[in-house]
Every structure is written in structure tokens, then in C-alpha cells.
mmCIF file of C-alpha atoms in Angstrom:
data_model
loop_
_atom_site.group_PDB
_atom_site.id
_atom_site.type_symbol
_atom_site.label_atom_id
_atom_site.label_comp_id
_atom_site.label_asym_id
_atom_site.label_seq_id
_atom_site.Cartn_x
_atom_site.Cartn_y
_atom_site.Cartn_z
ATOM 1 C CA MET X 810 53.637 76.639 -40.863
ATOM 2 C CA VAL X 811 54.026 77.479 -37.175
ATOM 3 C CA ASP X 812 55.946 75.041 -34.996
ATOM 4 C CA THR X 813 53.383 74.765 -32.199
ATOM 5 C CA TYR X 814 51.006 72.070 -31.126
ATOM 6 C CA ASP X 815 48.035 71.613 -28.832
ATOM 7 C CA PHE X 816 47.434 68.554 -26.695
ATOM 8 C CA ILE X 817 44.005 68.007 -25.163
ATOM 9 C CA GLU X 818 42.894 65.128 -22.956
ATOM 10 C CA ASN X 819 39.495 64.667 -21.336
ATOM 11 C CA ASN X 820 39.999 62.511 -18.264
ATOM 12 C CA GLN X 821 36.297 61.807 -17.859
ATOM 13 C CA THR X 822 35.701 60.244 -21.246
ATOM 14 C CA HIS X 823 39.319 59.277 -21.999
ATOM 15 C CA HIS X 824 38.917 60.957 -25.349
ATOM 16 C CA TYR X 825 42.328 61.957 -26.647
ATOM 17 C CA LEU X 826 42.856 64.594 -29.285
ATOM 18 C CA TYR X 827 46.257 65.595 -30.573
ATOM 19 C CA SER X 828 46.728 68.300 -33.177
ATOM 20 C CA TYR X 829 49.679 69.897 -34.885
ATOM 21 C CA ASN X 830 48.886 72.400 -37.629
ATOM 22 C CA ASN X 831 46.856 70.387 -40.191
ATOM 23 C CA ILE X 832 47.481 67.054 -38.430
ATOM 24 C CA ALA X 833 44.967 65.547 -35.967
ATOM 25 C CA LEU X 834 44.763 62.267 -34.069
ATOM 26 C CA HIS X 835 41.702 60.961 -32.222
ATOM 27 C CA ASN X 836 41.530 58.214 -29.620
ATOM 28 C CA ASP X 837 38.424 56.570 -31.043
ATOM 29 C CA SER X 838 37.260 53.463 -32.877
ATOM 30 C CA ALA X 839 37.074 52.950 -36.620
ATOM 31 C CA LEU X 840 33.738 51.268 -35.865
ATOM 32 C CA ASN X 841 32.334 54.599 -34.664
ATOM 33 C CA LYS X 842 30.654 56.141 -37.694
ATOM 34 C CA ALA X 843 30.368 59.465 -35.850
ATOM 35 C CA ALA X 844 34.155 59.704 -35.373
ATOM 36 C CA LEU X 845 34.551 61.732 -38.601
ATOM 37 C CA GLU X 846 32.331 63.847 -40.801
ATOM 38 C CA SER X 847 30.794 62.404 -43.930
ATOM 39 C CA GLU X 848 32.500 63.103 -47.272
ATOM 40 C CA SER X 849 35.550 64.695 -45.629
ATOM 41 C CA LEU X 850 38.453 62.505 -46.837
ATOM 42 C CA ASP X 851 40.428 62.498 -50.098
ATOM 43 C CA LEU X 852 42.638 59.481 -49.394
ATOM 44 C CA ILE X 853 42.491 56.661 -46.858
ATOM 45 C CA ILE X 854 45.599 54.577 -46.190
ATOM 46 C CA THR X 855 45.557 51.888 -43.557
ATOM 47 C CA SER X 856 46.606 48.436 -42.448
ATOM 48 C CA PRO X 857 43.890 46.971 -40.180
ATOM 49 C CA PRO X 858 44.340 44.095 -37.710
ATOM 50 C CA TYR X 859 45.029 40.869 -39.617
ATOM 51 C CA ASN X 860 43.247 38.520 -37.166
ATOM 52 C CA VAL X 861 46.381 36.424 -36.663
ATOM 53 C CA GLY X 862 46.771 36.706 -32.891
ATOM 54 C CA ILE X 863 48.990 39.799 -32.694
ATOM 55 C CA GLU X 864 49.022 41.136 -29.125
ATOM 56 C CA TYR X 865 47.653 44.680 -29.309
ATOM 57 C CA ASN X 866 46.925 46.619 -26.116
ATOM 58 C CA SER X 867 43.212 47.185 -26.839
ATOM 59 C CA ASN X 868 42.230 44.591 -29.421
ATOM 60 C CA ILE X 869 41.936 40.817 -29.455
ATOM 61 C CA ASP X 870 43.332 39.908 -32.867
ATOM 62 C CA SER X 871 41.926 36.380 -32.975
ATOM 63 C CA ASP X 872 38.205 36.510 -33.720
ATOM 64 C CA ASP X 873 36.255 33.815 -35.480
ATOM 65 C CA TYR X 874 36.823 34.417 -39.196
ATOM 66 C CA LYS X 875 33.171 35.305 -39.827
ATOM 67 C CA GLU X 876 33.328 37.815 -36.984
ATOM 68 C CA TYR X 877 36.511 39.254 -38.438
ATOM 69 C CA LEU X 878 34.863 39.729 -41.830
ATOM 70 C CA GLU X 879 31.873 41.440 -40.178
ATOM 71 C CA PHE X 880 34.281 43.718 -38.279
ATOM 72 C CA SER X 881 35.952 44.481 -41.623
ATOM 73 C CA ARG X 882 32.625 45.266 -43.263
ATOM 74 C CA GLN X 883 31.675 47.727 -40.520
ATOM 75 C CA TRP X 884 34.816 49.830 -40.598
ATOM 76 C CA ILE X 885 35.149 49.707 -44.412
ATOM 77 C CA GLU X 886 31.542 50.938 -44.634
ATOM 78 C CA ASN X 887 32.425 53.810 -42.282
ATOM 79 C CA CYS X 888 35.367 54.723 -44.500
ATOM 80 C CA TYR X 889 33.006 54.881 -47.466
ATOM 81 C CA PHE X 890 30.738 57.219 -45.477
ATOM 82 C CA TRP X 891 33.686 59.465 -44.572
ATOM 83 C CA ALA X 892 35.146 59.525 -48.103
ATOM 84 C CA LYS X 893 34.469 62.286 -50.621
ATOM 85 C CA GLU X 894 33.286 61.455 -54.127
ATOM 86 C CA GLY X 895 36.467 60.590 -56.015
ATOM 87 C CA ALA X 896 38.342 59.575 -52.854
ATOM 88 C CA ARG X 897 40.889 56.776 -53.035
ATOM 89 C CA PHE X 898 41.374 53.971 -50.515
ATOM 90 C CA CYS X 899 44.707 52.107 -50.181
ATOM 91 C CA LEU X 900 44.117 49.055 -48.013
ATOM 92 C CA ASN X 901 47.114 46.976 -46.909
ATOM 93 C CA ILE X 902 45.991 43.412 -46.110
ATOM 94 C CA PRO X 903 47.368 39.873 -46.310
ATOM 95 C CA LEU X 904 47.022 37.845 -49.477
ATOM 96 C CA ASP X 905 45.943 34.935 -47.303
ATOM 97 C CA LYS X 906 46.582 33.440 -43.881
ATOM 98 C CA ASN X 907 47.061 29.998 -42.423
ATOM 99 C CA LYS X 908 46.983 30.682 -38.688
ATOM 100 C CA GLY X 909 43.670 29.336 -37.414
ATOM 101 C CA GLY X 910 42.888 27.779 -40.781
ATOM 102 C CA GLN X 911 43.609 28.643 -44.396
ATOM 103 C CA GLN X 912 41.644 31.737 -45.476
ATOM 104 C CA SER X 913 41.644 33.876 -48.627
ATOM 105 C CA VAL X 914 41.767 37.198 -46.753
ATOM 106 C CA GLY X 915 42.570 39.410 -49.729
ATOM 107 C CA ALA X 916 39.794 38.019 -51.898
ATOM 108 C CA ASP X 917 37.217 38.091 -49.098
ATOM 109 C CA ILE X 918 37.925 41.686 -48.049
ATOM 110 C CA THR X 919 37.957 42.828 -51.684
ATOM 111 C CA THR X 920 34.484 41.328 -52.086
ATOM 112 C CA ILE X 921 33.272 43.054 -48.906
ATOM 113 C CA ALA X 922 34.632 46.444 -50.006
ATOM 114 C CA LYS X 923 32.880 46.173 -53.367
ATOM 115 C CA LYS X 924 29.584 45.229 -51.697
ATOM 116 C CA VAL X 925 29.898 48.289 -49.443
ATOM 117 C CA GLY X 926 30.162 50.500 -52.533
ATOM 118 C CA TRP X 927 33.866 50.926 -53.190
ATOM 119 C CA ASN X 928 34.971 50.492 -56.798
ATOM 120 C CA TYR X 929 37.988 48.332 -57.514
ATOM 121 C CA HIS X 930 40.912 49.876 -59.374
ATOM 122 C CA SER X 931 43.932 47.588 -58.927
ATOM 123 C CA THR X 932 46.044 45.593 -56.501
ATOM 124 C CA ILE X 933 49.649 46.429 -55.677
ATOM 125 C CA ILE X 934 51.770 43.469 -54.591
ATOM 126 C CA TRP X 935 54.135 44.408 -51.785
ATOM 127 C CA ASN X 936 57.114 42.069 -51.746
ATOM 128 C CA GLU X 937 58.621 42.242 -48.262
ATOM 129 C CA GLY X 938 61.230 39.596 -49.060
ATOM 130 C CA ASN X 939 60.676 37.897 -45.704
ATOM 131 C CA ILE X 940 60.676 34.268 -46.827
ATOM 132 C CA SER X 941 63.445 33.593 -44.284
ATOM 133 C CA ARG X 942 60.898 34.072 -41.464
ATOM 134 C CA ARG X 943 59.133 30.827 -42.358
ATOM 135 C CA THR X 944 58.953 28.263 -39.577
ATOM 136 C CA ALA X 945 56.403 25.768 -40.974
ATOM 137 C CA TRP X 946 56.194 23.886 -44.250
ATOM 138 C CA GLY X 947 53.368 21.466 -43.438
ATOM 139 C CA SER X 948 54.384 17.981 -44.486
ATOM 140 C CA TRP X 949 58.161 18.135 -44.917
ATOM 141 C CA LEU X 950 59.359 16.895 -48.337
ATOM 142 C CA SER X 951 56.010 15.217 -48.917
ATOM 143 C CA ALA X 952 52.890 15.788 -50.998
ATOM 144 C CA SER X 953 50.838 14.797 -47.945
ATOM 145 C CA ALA X 954 49.998 18.357 -46.761
ATOM 146 C CA PRO X 955 52.550 21.013 -47.789
ATOM 147 C CA TYR X 956 51.948 24.697 -47.026
ATOM 148 C CA VAL X 957 52.456 27.227 -49.814
ATOM 149 C CA ILE X 958 53.162 30.651 -48.307
ATOM 150 C CA ALA X 959 53.755 33.730 -50.461
ATOM 151 C CA PRO X 960 56.004 36.327 -48.732
ATOM 152 C CA VAL X 961 53.896 39.224 -50.024
ATOM 153 C CA GLU X 962 51.073 41.467 -48.895
ATOM 154 C CA LEU X 963 48.437 43.329 -50.886
ATOM 155 C CA ILE X 964 47.622 47.003 -51.184
ATOM 156 C CA LEU X 965 44.098 47.170 -52.600
ATOM 157 C CA VAL X 966 43.475 50.397 -54.501
ATOM 158 C CA LEU X 967 39.790 51.307 -54.331
ATOM 159 C CA TYR X 968 37.834 54.469 -55.073
ATOM 160 C CA LYS X 969 34.453 56.112 -54.536
ATOM 161 C CA GLY X 970 32.511 57.378 -57.527
ATOM 162 C CA GLU X 971 34.794 58.001 -60.500
ATOM 163 C CA TRP X 972 38.495 57.219 -60.717
ATOM 164 C CA LYS X 973 39.523 60.446 -62.471
ATOM 165 C CA LYS X 974 39.539 63.380 -60.109
ATOM 166 C CA LYS X 975 37.167 66.185 -61.088
ATOM 167 C CA TYR X 976 39.338 68.930 -59.622
ATOM 168 C CA LYS X 977 42.890 69.904 -60.498
ATOM 169 C CA GLY X 978 45.342 69.995 -57.625
ATOM 170 C CA GLN X 979 49.101 70.114 -57.239
ATOM 171 C CA SER X 980 50.933 66.853 -57.814
ATOM 172 C CA ASP X 981 54.399 66.527 -56.306
ATOM 173 C CA ILE X 982 55.527 63.175 -57.688
ATOM 174 C CA SER X 983 58.675 63.029 -59.789
ATOM 175 C CA LYS X 984 58.926 61.343 -63.182
ATOM 176 C CA GLU X 985 61.142 58.610 -61.731
ATOM 177 C CA GLU X 986 58.773 57.969 -58.829
ATOM 178 C CA PHE X 987 55.755 57.839 -61.147
ATOM 179 C CA MET X 988 57.436 55.392 -63.504
ATOM 180 C CA ASN X 989 58.614 53.140 -60.693
ATOM 181 C CA TRP X 990 55.494 53.215 -58.520
ATOM 182 C CA THR X 991 52.938 52.634 -61.276
ATOM 183 C CA ASN X 992 54.596 49.232 -61.604
ATOM 184 C CA GLY X 993 52.324 47.229 -59.326
ATOM 185 C CA LEU X 994 55.104 45.173 -57.746
ATOM 186 C CA TRP X 995 56.646 47.134 -54.886
ATOM 187 C CA THR X 996 59.732 45.737 -53.185
ATOM 188 C CA PHE X 997 60.931 47.202 -49.900
ATOM 189 C CA ASN X 998 61.526 45.854 -46.412
ATOM 190 C CA GLY X 999 59.003 45.785 -43.599
ATOM 191 C CA GLU X 1000 59.382 47.794 -40.411
ATOM 192 C CA SER X 1001 60.977 46.645 -37.147
ATOM 193 C CA LYS X 1002 58.484 46.097 -34.323
ATOM 194 C CA LYS X 1003 61.216 46.564 -31.736
ATOM 195 C CA ARG X 1004 62.496 49.822 -33.227
ATOM 196 C CA VAL X 1005 59.052 51.397 -33.525
ATOM 197 C CA GLY X 1006 57.530 49.983 -30.346
ATOM 198 C CA HIS X 1007 54.331 48.708 -31.981
ATOM 199 C CA PRO X 1008 53.440 45.055 -32.726
ATOM 200 C CA ALA X 1009 52.453 45.607 -36.369
ATOM 201 C CA PRO X 1010 53.998 48.723 -37.956
ATOM 202 C CA PHE X 1011 54.287 49.222 -41.686
ATOM 203 C CA PRO X 1012 57.308 50.991 -43.217
ATOM 204 C CA ARG X 1013 57.177 54.680 -44.087
ATOM 205 C CA GLU X 1014 57.744 53.878 -47.747
ATOM 206 C CA LEU X 1015 54.248 52.396 -48.061
ATOM 207 C CA PRO X 1016 52.166 55.474 -47.149
ATOM 208 C CA LYS X 1017 54.698 57.788 -48.791
ATOM 209 C CA ARG X 1018 54.164 56.118 -52.171
ATOM 210 C CA CYS X 1019 50.381 56.000 -51.790
ATOM 211 C CA ILE X 1020 50.218 59.648 -50.734
ATOM 212 C CA LYS X 1021 52.290 60.973 -53.626
ATOM 213 C CA LEU X 1022 50.758 58.683 -56.257
ATOM 214 C CA PHE X 1023 47.075 59.008 -55.324
ATOM 215 C CA SER X 1024 46.599 62.468 -53.776
ATOM 216 C CA TYR X 1025 47.316 66.139 -54.343
ATOM 217 C CA VAL X 1026 49.213 68.468 -52.032
ATOM 218 C CA ASP X 1027 46.872 69.701 -49.237
ATOM 219 C CA ASP X 1028 44.436 66.783 -49.696
ATOM 220 C CA MET X 1029 42.973 65.258 -46.524
ATOM 221 C CA VAL X 1030 44.518 61.862 -45.728
ATOM 222 C CA CYS X 1031 43.175 59.473 -43.080
ATOM 223 C CA ASP X 1032 44.415 56.337 -41.339
ATOM 224 C CA PRO X 1033 41.588 54.796 -39.265
ATOM 225 C CA PHE X 1034 44.059 52.386 -37.591
ATOM 226 C CA CYS X 1035 46.772 54.946 -36.965
ATOM 227 C CA GLY X 1036 48.962 52.733 -34.754
ATOM 228 C CA SER X 1037 52.470 54.148 -34.474
ATOM 229 C CA GLY X 1038 51.642 57.168 -36.647
ATOM 230 C CA THR X 1039 53.479 56.262 -39.844
ATOM 231 C CA THR X 1040 50.804 57.640 -42.198
ATOM 232 C CA MET X 1041 50.566 60.751 -40.033
ATOM 233 C CA ILE X 1042 54.313 61.345 -40.374
ATOM 234 C CA GLU X 1043 54.372 60.924 -44.142
ATOM 235 C CA SER X 1044 51.257 63.071 -44.600
ATOM 236 C CA TYR X 1045 52.899 65.960 -42.796
ATOM 237 C CA LEU X 1046 56.274 65.630 -44.510
ATOM 238 C CA ASN X 1047 54.558 65.465 -47.902
ATOM 239 C CA LYS X 1048 52.345 68.516 -47.202
ATOM 240 C CA ARG X 1049 49.001 66.814 -46.820
ATOM 241 C CA GLN X 1050 46.379 67.337 -44.164
ATOM 242 C CA PHE X 1051 45.788 64.326 -41.937
ATOM 243 C CA ILE X 1052 43.277 62.927 -39.499
ATOM 244 C CA GLY X 1053 43.876 59.641 -37.746
ATOM 245 C CA ILE X 1054 41.857 57.325 -35.542
ATOM 246 C CA GLU X 1055 43.481 55.022 -32.996
ATOM 247 C CA LEU X 1056 41.624 52.911 -30.451
ATOM 248 C CA ASP X 1057 44.432 52.543 -27.913
ATOM 249 C CA ASN X 1058 45.532 55.629 -25.966
ATOM 250 C CA LYS X 1059 49.041 54.207 -25.469
ATOM 251 C CA TYR X 1060 49.470 53.963 -29.229
ATOM 252 C CA CYS X 1061 48.108 57.506 -29.538
ATOM 253 C CA GLU X 1062 50.898 58.638 -27.241
ATOM 254 C CA LEU X 1063 53.428 56.567 -29.204
ATOM 255 C CA ALA X 1064 52.225 58.075 -32.479
ATOM 256 C CA LYS X 1065 52.407 61.612 -31.094
ATOM 257 C CA ASN X 1066 55.930 61.191 -29.707
ATOM 258 C CA ARG X 1067 57.230 59.421 -32.809
ATOM 259 C CA PHE X 1068 55.687 62.070 -35.044
ATOM 260 C CA LEU X 1069 57.306 64.939 -33.133
ATOM 261 C CA GLU X 1070 60.683 63.189 -32.987
ATOM 262 C CA ILE X 1071 60.814 62.427 -36.709
ATOM 263 C CA ILE X 1072 59.562 65.769 -38.000
ATOM 264 C CA GLU X 1073 62.040 67.545 -35.709
ATOM 265 C CA LYS X 1074 64.842 65.546 -37.343
ATOM 266 C CA GLU X 1075 63.564 65.789 -40.922
ATOM 267 C CA LYS X 1076 61.585 69.001 -41.281
ATOM 268 C CA GLY X 1077 64.705 70.858 -42.421
ATOM 269 C CA LEU X 1078 64.733 68.638 -45.509
ATOM 270 C CA PHE X 1079 61.388 70.043 -46.626
ATOM 271 C CA ASP X 1080 60.191 73.513 -47.527
ATOM 272 C CA GLU X 1081 57.769 74.907 -44.956
ATOM 273 C CA GLN X 1082 54.532 76.374 -46.249
#
């Protein structure tokens, strides 16, 4: 690989494109079906807005729940359009939520994805271990109206067509990683918002595991809510191609800068192609 990159910005349309070897990032919307070509992706990994009032630069994260589910249907349908036959889709979402009313987010989005055409494979439970962050219990020490809050998130594992890949590629997962990660309870900490500079980052361990477990070397990985660029970073360091979509141009810049900083520090740990 050659250590060069191109940065292109069109001031008239505010369309931002960043590329580095086999890595590309577009300032676009996951609701734009024309953002990517059909049947071009091998693996999609993302964590969409949770509709819990997080303050993003370019998105109001507090829609009516029905509107949120329709938003989810639209972008999940686009992902299906962009995915190759045999593609996998790792979708990080809440189990449920109580802000703005109790809702079964995981179950509802799973149902939507299946209606769109995705096949269900399994659900990975991500244990963040953040029970200490709780600030509300409902009715304190009373059966009147207690809140039950599970300190976990879901990673839905979906696929298009058949689960078994029809082509043979290069796997780079170790025996220890395979044994540990095929256990559907993953325990690792979340990511610091302050350290990353984004209101809802996920830790690098999440896309790293999904990439190595569900894709081959050189496969095309996509994150349609690229945010701070975590999936982009792990795709590059694990020798996958990547294309990301991010609505906010400030987060595009954050993702680009974070990507360059981290690969400069860590690229010596990996063999260049």
C-alpha cells in the first residue's frame, strides 16, 4: 500500500469525499439510495441513532417512535439494496429504551429488517457493564412502578440470500478469537465520548470482532452512519476495503483526522500489502 491520500471537497454542493487507498468516506445520507451502488457490499456494520435525544450536529435524535421506525425501515432497505447476495449485516441497537416511553427497540427493528428482506441469523449480546450509570429506578423500593433496565446492547446478525458464502476467501481470525467470539455474549467497555469527540461512539473492539468473524480479507465493509470513523479504522487495519456514509461534514472531518492519527500510530503493527 502507498501512504498517500486524496481529499476532495465540492463547495457548491457540500459533498465531501475522502479516500485513502481502499478506504472512502462520503458526506451523504443513509436515506439516499443512490449514495452507493447496488450489490456492492460484503459486510455492513453500524450503530444508527437510537432516538433517545442525543445531540448530534445534523440530526434530531428525538422523533416520534413511529417516525423513528419508518426512518429505520428506509435506511435498512437501502442497505439491503447495496448488499451483495451473501452479505452480512451487523446492526448495533438498544435492547429497549425508556426515554420518551418504554419501547422494544430491538424487537421492532428486527421485525422491520426481516420485512425488508434480511434473513435473521443470531443476536450477540454486548455487555457494556455500565449499570453504575443508572440514575432512575422508577418507584423506589416499591412495586408501584419500578424500572427494569438491562445494561446491554444488541448486535443483530442478519444476512442476504444464503448464510454460507459461495466463494472462498482468506480468513484471518485466530483459533482463540473464533472460540471466544462465537460465544454470543461479548463483554467489553464502551467508548468515551469526551476522548473521541463524538456524542455516541462505539468501541473499536465491536467492529474489529464483526469484521474478522463475518468477512474475508479484502471484502468491502460499509458503515452507513460512520460517525467518528471507528469501523473505517478497523477495516483498514484488518485489510478490508471500506466505504462509509456520514451525514454531518464535521463528523466526516473528525473521522478523517482520527483515522489518519490512529493508523499512523498503529500501522507498524500490521504487515502492509
